Coordinates of C-alpha atoms and ligand atoms in Angstrom, one line a residue:
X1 CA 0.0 0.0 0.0
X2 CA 1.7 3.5 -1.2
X3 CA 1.4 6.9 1.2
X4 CA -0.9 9.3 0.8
X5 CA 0.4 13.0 0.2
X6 CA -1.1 16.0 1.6
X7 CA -0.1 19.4 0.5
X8 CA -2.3 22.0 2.1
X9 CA -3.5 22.4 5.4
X10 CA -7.1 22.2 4.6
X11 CA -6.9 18.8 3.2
X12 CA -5.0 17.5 6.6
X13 CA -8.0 18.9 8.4
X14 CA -10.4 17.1 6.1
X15 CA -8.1 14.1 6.8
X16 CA -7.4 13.9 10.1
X17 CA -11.2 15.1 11.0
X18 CA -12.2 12.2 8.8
X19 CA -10.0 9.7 10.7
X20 CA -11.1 10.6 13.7
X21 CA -14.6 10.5 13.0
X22 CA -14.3 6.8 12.0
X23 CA -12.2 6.3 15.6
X24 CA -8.9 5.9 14.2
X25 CA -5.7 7.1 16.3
X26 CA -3.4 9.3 14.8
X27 CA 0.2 9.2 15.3
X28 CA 2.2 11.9 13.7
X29 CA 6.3 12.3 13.2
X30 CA 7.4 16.1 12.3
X31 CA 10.6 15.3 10.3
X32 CA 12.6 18.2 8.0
X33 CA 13.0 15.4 5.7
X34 CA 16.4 13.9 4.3
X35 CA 15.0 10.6 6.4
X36 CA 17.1 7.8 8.5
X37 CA 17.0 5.3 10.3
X38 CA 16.6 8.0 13.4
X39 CA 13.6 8.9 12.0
X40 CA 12.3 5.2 10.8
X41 CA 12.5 4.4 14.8
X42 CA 9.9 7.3 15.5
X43 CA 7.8 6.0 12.5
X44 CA 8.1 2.2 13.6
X45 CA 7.0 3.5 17.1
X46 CA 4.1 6.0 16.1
X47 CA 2.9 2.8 13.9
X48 CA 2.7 0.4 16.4
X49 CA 0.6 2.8 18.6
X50 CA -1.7 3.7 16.4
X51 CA -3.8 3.2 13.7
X52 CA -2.7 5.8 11.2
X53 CA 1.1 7.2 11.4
X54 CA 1.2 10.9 9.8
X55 CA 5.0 11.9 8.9
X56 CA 4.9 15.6 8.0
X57 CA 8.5 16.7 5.9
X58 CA 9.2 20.6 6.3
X59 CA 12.3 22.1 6.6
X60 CA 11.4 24.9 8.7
X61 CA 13.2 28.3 7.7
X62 CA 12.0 30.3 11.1
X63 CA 14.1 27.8 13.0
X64 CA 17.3 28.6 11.1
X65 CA 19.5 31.9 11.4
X66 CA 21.1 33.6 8.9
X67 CA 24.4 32.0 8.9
X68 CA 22.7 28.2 9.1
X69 CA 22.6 25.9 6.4
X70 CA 18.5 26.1 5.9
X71 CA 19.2 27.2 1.8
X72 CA 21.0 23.7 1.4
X73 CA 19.8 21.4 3.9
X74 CA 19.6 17.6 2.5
X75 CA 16.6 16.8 0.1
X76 CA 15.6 13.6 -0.5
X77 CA 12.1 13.5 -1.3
X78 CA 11.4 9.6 -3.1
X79 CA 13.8 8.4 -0.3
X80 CA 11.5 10.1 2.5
X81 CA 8.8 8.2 0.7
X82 CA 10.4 4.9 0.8
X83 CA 11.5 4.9 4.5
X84 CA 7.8 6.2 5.6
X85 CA 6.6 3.3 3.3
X86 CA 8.6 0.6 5.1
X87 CA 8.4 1.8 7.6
X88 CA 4.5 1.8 8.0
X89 CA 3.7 5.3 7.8
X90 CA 0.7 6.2 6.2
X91 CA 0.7 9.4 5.1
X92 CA 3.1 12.5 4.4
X93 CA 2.0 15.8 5.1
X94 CA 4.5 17.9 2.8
X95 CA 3.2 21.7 2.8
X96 CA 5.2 24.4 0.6
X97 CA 6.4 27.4 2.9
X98 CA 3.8 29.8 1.6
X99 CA 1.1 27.2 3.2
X100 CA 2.9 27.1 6.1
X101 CA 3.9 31.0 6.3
X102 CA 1.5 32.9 3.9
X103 CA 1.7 36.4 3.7
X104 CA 1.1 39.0 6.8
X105 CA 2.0 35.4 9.3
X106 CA 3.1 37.0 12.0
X107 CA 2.7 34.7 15.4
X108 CA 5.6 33.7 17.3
X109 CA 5.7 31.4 20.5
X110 CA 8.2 31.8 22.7
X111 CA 8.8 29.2 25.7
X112 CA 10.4 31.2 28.8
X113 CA 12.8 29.7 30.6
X114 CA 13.6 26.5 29.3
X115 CA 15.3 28.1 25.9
X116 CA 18.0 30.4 27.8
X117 CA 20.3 28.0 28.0
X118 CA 21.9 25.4 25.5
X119 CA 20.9 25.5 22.3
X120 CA 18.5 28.4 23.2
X121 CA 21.8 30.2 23.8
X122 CA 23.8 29.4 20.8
X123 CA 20.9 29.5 18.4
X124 CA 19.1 32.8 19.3
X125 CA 15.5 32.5 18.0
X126 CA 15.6 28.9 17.2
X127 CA 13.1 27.6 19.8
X128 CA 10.6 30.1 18.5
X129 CA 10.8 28.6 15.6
X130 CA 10.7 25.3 16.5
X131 CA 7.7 25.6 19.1
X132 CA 5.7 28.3 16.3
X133 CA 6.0 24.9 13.8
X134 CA 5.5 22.5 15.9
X135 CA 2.3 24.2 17.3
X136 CA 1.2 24.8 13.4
X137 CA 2.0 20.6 12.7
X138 CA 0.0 19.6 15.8
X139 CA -2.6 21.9 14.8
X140 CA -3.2 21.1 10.8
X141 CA -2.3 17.2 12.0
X142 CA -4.4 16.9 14.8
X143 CA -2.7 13.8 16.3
X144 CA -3.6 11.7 19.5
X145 CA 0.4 11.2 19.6
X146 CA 2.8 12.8 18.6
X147 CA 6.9 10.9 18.3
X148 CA 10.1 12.6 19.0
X149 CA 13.5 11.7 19.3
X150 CA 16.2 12.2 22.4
X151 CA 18.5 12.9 19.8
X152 CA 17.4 16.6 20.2
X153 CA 16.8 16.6 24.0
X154 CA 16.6 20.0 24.8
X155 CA 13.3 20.1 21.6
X156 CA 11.6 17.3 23.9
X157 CA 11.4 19.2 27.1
X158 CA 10.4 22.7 25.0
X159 CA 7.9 20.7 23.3
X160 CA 6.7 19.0 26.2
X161 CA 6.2 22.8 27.7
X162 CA 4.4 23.9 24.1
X163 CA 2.0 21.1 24.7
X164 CA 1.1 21.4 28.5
X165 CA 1.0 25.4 28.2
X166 CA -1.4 25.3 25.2
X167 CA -3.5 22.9 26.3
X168 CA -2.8 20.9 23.5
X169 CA -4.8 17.5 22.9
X170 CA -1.7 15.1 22.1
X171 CA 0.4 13.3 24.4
X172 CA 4.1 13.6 23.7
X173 CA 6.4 10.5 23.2
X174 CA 10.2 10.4 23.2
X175 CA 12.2 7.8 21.4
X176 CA 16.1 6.9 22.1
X177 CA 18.4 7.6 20.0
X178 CA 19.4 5.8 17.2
X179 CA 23.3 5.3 16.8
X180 CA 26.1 4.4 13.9
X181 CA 27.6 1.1 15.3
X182 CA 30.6 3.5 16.0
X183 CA 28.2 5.6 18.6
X184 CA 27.8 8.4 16.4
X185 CA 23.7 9.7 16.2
X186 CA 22.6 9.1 12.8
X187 CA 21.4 12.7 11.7
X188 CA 20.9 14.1 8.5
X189 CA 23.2 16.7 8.8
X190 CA 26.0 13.5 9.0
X191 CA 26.4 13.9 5.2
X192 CA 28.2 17.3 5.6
X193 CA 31.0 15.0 6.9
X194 CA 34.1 15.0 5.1
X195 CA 35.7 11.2 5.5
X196 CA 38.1 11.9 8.4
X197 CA 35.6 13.7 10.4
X198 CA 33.2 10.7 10.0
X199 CA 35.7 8.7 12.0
X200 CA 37.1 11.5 13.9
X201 CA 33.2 12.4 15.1
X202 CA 33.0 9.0 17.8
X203 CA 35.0 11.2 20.1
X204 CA 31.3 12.8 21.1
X205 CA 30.0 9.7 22.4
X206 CA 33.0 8.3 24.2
X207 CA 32.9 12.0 26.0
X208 CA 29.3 11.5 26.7
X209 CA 29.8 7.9 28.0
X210 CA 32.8 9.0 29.9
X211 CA 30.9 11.2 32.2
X212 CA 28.0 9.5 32.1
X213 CA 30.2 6.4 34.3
X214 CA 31.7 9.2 36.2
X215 CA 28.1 10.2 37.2
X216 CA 27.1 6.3 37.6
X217 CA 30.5 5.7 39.9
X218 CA 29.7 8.4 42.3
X219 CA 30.7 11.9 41.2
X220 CA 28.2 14.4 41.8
X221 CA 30.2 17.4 40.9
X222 CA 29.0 19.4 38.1
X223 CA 31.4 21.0 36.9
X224 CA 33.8 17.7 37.5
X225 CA 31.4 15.7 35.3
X226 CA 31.4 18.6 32.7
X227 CA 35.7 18.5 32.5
X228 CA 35.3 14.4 31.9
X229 CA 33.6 15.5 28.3
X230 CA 36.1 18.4 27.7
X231 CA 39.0 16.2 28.6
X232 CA 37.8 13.9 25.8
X233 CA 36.6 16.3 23.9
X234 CA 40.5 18.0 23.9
X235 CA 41.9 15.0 21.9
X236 CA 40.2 16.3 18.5
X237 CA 41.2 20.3 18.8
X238 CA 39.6 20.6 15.5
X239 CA 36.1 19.9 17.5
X240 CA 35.1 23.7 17.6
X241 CA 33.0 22.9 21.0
X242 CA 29.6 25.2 22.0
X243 CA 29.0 23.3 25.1
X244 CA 29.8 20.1 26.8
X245 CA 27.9 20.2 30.2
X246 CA 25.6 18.4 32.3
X247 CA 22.3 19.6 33.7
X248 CA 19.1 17.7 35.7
X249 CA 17.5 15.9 32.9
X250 CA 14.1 17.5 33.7
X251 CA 15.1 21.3 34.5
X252 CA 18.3 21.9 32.4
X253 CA 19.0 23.4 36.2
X254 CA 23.2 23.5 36.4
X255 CA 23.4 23.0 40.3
X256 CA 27.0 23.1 41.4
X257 CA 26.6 19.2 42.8
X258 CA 23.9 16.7 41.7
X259 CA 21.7 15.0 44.3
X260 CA 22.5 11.7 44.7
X261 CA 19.6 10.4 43.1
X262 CA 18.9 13.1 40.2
X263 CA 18.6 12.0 36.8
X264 CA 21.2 14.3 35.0
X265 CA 21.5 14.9 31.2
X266 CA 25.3 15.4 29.3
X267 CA 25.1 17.7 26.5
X268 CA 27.1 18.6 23.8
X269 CA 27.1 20.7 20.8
X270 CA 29.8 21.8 18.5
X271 CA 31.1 22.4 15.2
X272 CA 33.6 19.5 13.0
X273 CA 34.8 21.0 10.1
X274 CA 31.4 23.1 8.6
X275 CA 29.4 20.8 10.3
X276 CA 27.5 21.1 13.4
X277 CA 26.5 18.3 15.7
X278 CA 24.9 17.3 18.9
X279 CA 24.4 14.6 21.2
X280 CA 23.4 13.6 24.7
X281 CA 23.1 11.0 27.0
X282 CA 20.8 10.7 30.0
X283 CA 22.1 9.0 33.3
Ligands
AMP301 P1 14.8 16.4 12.1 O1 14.3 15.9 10.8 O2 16.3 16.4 12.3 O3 14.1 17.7 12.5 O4 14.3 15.3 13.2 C1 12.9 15.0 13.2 C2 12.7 14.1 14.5 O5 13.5 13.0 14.4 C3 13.1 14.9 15.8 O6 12.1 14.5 16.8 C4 14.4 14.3 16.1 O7 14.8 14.4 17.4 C5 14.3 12.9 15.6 N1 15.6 12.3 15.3 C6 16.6 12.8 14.5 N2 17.7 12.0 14.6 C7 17.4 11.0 15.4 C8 18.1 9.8 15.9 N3 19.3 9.6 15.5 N4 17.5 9.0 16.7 C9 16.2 9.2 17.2 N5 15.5 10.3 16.7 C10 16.1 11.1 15.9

């Protein structure tokens, strides 16, 4: 059975209204396309949840700045359809950007606290973006769930904010991250990679892992925990790093020594070569 694809938001209303009328639950993926095996997790996931899986593709220019790579971001629009195909996804909602921002669009939605730090810090206005999308998707989607991955940790606890603030009728689901057998997260931005960075890019994840034991053997000192990554981390100089620190998982809070039962969060975010990548790990 092929996908169906959805172009305007009127038609996913009609849809999704549709759907719901006959009792079917909706599952819906927001992806900017370029699709892996990342993404096939949250689709596999969202499928066997629900009756009908919507994967919307939209790379989302309000979330980029000016000096981001939004003008050449990965395209790959039959492969999209192929990995939403196999992996049972029913239907692609796939809007232009003038049915997503027509002219005079003007709302913004800006979460508060939870986007200071991070990557709320070193990409001004990208939460805004991010949450003003999302809030559009869950809105022309109309979802009973909605997937989306650890792999962008910081998204999940914004979103999760965006939903309970709004009153928004979808529950929120978060799916690990998937990993290269080498540790790296798959993302689509891993094409950017030039050869030797590919293999050079592992040192992320043994820095995440690294103070991720030093948390599980005992150490509680933040900023401790946070030189375990940068010690790593100083082995590739090339590794242009943002931030490699650690935070409780559910706050982002940056207390000077973990209780000794918190669930803390390592994060890191920097730039290989031209391209920029992120990971973390959760204790
Ligand atoms: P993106 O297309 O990069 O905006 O990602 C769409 C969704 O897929 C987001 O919820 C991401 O967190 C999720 N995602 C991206 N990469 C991975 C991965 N390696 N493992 C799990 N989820 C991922």
């Amino acid at each position: 059975m092929s996908i169906i694809i959805i172009k305007t938001v009127k038609e996913m209303h009609a849809l999704s209204d549709s759907l719901r009328m006959q009792g079917k639950t909706i599952g819906f993926v927001p992806t900017m396309g370029f699709l892996h095996e990342g993404h096939a997790a949250l689709i596999q996931k969202a499928a066997s949840e629900n009756d009908i899986v919507i994967v919307s593709v939209f790379v989302n220019p309000l979330q980029f700045s000016a000096t981001e790579d939004y003008g050449i971001y990965p395209k790959n629009f039959e492969g999209d359809c192929a990995i939403i195909e196999q992996s049972h996804g029913n239907i692609l909602f796939y809007p232009t950007k003038d049915e997503m921002y027509p002219a005079n669009f003007s709302t913004s939605i800006s979460i508060g606290n939870i986007t200071n730090t991070f990557e709320g810090f070193f990409r001004p206005g990208h939460f805004e973006g991010v949450a003003t999308v999302v809030a559009k998707l869950l809105l022309s989607t109309k979802p009973h769930h909605a997937y989306f991955g650890q792999k962008d940790y910081q998204q999940t606890l914004v979103i999760q904010r965006l939903i309970q603030d709004l009153h928004i009728d979808c529950s929120m689901h978060i799916v690990p991250t998937v990993r290269e057998d080498d540790g790296l997260a798959k993302s689509s931005r891993n094409v950017y990679l030039q050869k030797e960075e590919r293999e050079q890019s592992t040192i992320i994840f043994k820095a995440l892992l690294n103070a991720k034991n030093a948390f599980l053997q005992g150490e509680r000192n933040r900023l401790i925990l946070n030189t375990y990554m940068h010690e790593t981390l100083s082995a590739l100089p090339q590794f242009d790093i943002q931030y490699a620190s650690c935070a409780e998982a559910e706050t982002l809070h940056e207390p000077d020594i973990f209780e000794e039962k918190s669930k803390v969060v390592f994060l890191i975010a920097g730039y290989l070569g031209k391209t920029r990548l992120i990971d973390n790990m959760v204790s």
